[in-house]
PDB file of C-alpha atoms in Angstrom:
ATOM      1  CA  UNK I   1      52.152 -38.407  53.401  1.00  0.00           C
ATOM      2  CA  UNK I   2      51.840 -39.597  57.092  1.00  0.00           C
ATOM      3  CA  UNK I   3      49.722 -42.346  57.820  1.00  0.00           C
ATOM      4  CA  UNK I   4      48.773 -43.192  61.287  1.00  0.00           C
ATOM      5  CA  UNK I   5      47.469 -46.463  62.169  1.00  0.00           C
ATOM      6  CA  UNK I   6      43.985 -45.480  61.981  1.00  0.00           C
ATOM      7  CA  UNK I   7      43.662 -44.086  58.997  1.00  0.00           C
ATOM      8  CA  UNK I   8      45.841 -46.751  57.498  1.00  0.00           C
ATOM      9  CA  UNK I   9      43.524 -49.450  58.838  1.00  0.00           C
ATOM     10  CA  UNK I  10      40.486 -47.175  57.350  1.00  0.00           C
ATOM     11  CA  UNK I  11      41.922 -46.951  54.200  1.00  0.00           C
ATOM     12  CA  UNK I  12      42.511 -51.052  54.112  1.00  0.00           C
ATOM     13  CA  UNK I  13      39.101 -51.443  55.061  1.00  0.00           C
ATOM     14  CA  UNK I  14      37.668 -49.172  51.979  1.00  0.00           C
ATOM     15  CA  UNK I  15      39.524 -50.998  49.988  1.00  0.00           C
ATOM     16  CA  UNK I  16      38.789 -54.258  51.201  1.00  0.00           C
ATOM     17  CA  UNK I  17      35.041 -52.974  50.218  1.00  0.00           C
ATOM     18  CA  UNK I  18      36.019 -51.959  47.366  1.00  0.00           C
ATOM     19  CA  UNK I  19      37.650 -55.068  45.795  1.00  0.00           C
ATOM     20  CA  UNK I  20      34.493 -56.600  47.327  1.00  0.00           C
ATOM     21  CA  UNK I  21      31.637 -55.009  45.260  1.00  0.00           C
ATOM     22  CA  UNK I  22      33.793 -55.277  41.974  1.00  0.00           C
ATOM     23  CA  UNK I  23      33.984 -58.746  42.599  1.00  0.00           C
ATOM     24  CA  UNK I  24      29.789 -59.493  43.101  1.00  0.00           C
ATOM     25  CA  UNK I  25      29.713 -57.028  39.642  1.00  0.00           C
ATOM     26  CA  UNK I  26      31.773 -59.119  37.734  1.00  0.00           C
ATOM     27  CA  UNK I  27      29.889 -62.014  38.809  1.00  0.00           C
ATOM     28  CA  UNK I  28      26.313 -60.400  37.971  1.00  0.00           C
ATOM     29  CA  UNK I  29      27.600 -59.586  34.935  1.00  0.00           C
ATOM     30  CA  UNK I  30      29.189 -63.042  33.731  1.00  0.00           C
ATOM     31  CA  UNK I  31      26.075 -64.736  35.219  1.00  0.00           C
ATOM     32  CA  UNK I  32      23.676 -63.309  32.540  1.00  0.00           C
ATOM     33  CA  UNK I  33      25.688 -64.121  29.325  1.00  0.00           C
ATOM     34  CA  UNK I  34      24.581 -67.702  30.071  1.00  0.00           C
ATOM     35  CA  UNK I  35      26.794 -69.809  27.449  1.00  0.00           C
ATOM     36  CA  UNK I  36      23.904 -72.378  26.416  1.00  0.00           C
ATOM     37  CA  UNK I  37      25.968 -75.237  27.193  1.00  0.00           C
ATOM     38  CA  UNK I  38      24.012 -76.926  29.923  1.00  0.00           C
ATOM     39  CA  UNK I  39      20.120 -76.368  28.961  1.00  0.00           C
ATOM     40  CA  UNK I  40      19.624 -75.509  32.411  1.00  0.00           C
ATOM     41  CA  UNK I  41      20.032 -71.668  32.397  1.00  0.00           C
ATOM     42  CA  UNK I  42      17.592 -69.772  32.807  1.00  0.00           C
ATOM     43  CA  UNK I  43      17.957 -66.979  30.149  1.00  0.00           C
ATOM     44  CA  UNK I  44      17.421 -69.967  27.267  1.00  0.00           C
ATOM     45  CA  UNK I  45      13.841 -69.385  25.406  1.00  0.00           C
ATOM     46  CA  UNK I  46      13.553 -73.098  26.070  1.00  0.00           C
ATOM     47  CA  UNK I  47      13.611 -72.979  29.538  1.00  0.00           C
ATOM     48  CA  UNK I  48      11.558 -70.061  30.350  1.00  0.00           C
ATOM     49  CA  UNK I  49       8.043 -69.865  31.798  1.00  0.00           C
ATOM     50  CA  UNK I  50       5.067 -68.563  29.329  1.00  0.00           C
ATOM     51  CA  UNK I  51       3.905 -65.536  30.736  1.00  0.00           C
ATOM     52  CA  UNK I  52       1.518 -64.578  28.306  1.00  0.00           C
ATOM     53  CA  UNK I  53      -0.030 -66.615  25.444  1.00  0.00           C
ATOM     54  CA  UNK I  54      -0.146 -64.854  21.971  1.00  0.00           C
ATOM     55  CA  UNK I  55      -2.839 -67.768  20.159  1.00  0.00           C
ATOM     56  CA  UNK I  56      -4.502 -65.374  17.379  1.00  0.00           C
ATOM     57  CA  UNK I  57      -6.865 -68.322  16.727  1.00  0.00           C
ATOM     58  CA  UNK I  58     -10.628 -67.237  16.800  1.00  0.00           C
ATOM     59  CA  UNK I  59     -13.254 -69.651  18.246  1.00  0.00           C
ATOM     60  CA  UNK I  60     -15.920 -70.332  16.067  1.00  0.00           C
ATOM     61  CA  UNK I  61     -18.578 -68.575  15.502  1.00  0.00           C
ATOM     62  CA  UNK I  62     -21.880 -70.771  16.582  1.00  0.00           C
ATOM     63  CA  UNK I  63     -25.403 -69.299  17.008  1.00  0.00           C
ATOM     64  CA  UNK I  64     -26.628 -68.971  20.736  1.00  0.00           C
ATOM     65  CA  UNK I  65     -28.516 -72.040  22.022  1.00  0.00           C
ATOM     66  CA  UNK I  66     -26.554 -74.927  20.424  1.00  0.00           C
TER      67      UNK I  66
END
């Protein structure tokens, strides 16, 4: 196969891009095992904001007007 210089600097370039985007997957990938160590990670039940509160407590029952 022949290569000029163009298509040999377009080919580069792909791959370049290529490498690129596997690399930032890898990373989004390692960043949500989260290894517990530091307490500070997000994805630890701890740490996380209440979204919703599930209290199944009642309020009492009074009669109107007291």
């Amino acid at each position: 196969m022949n290569l000029d210089p163009q298509t040999g600097a377009a080919l580069g370039m792909v791959a370049v891009a290529t490498a690129y985007l596997a690399r930032r997957g890898w990373q989004a990938i390692a960043q949500r095992k989260g290894c517990g160590a530091c307490g500070t990670c997000p994805m630890e039940s701890s740490n996380a904001p209440t979204l919703v509160s599930l209290d199944t407590a009642r309020p009492s029952k009074q009669p109107p007007g007291k």
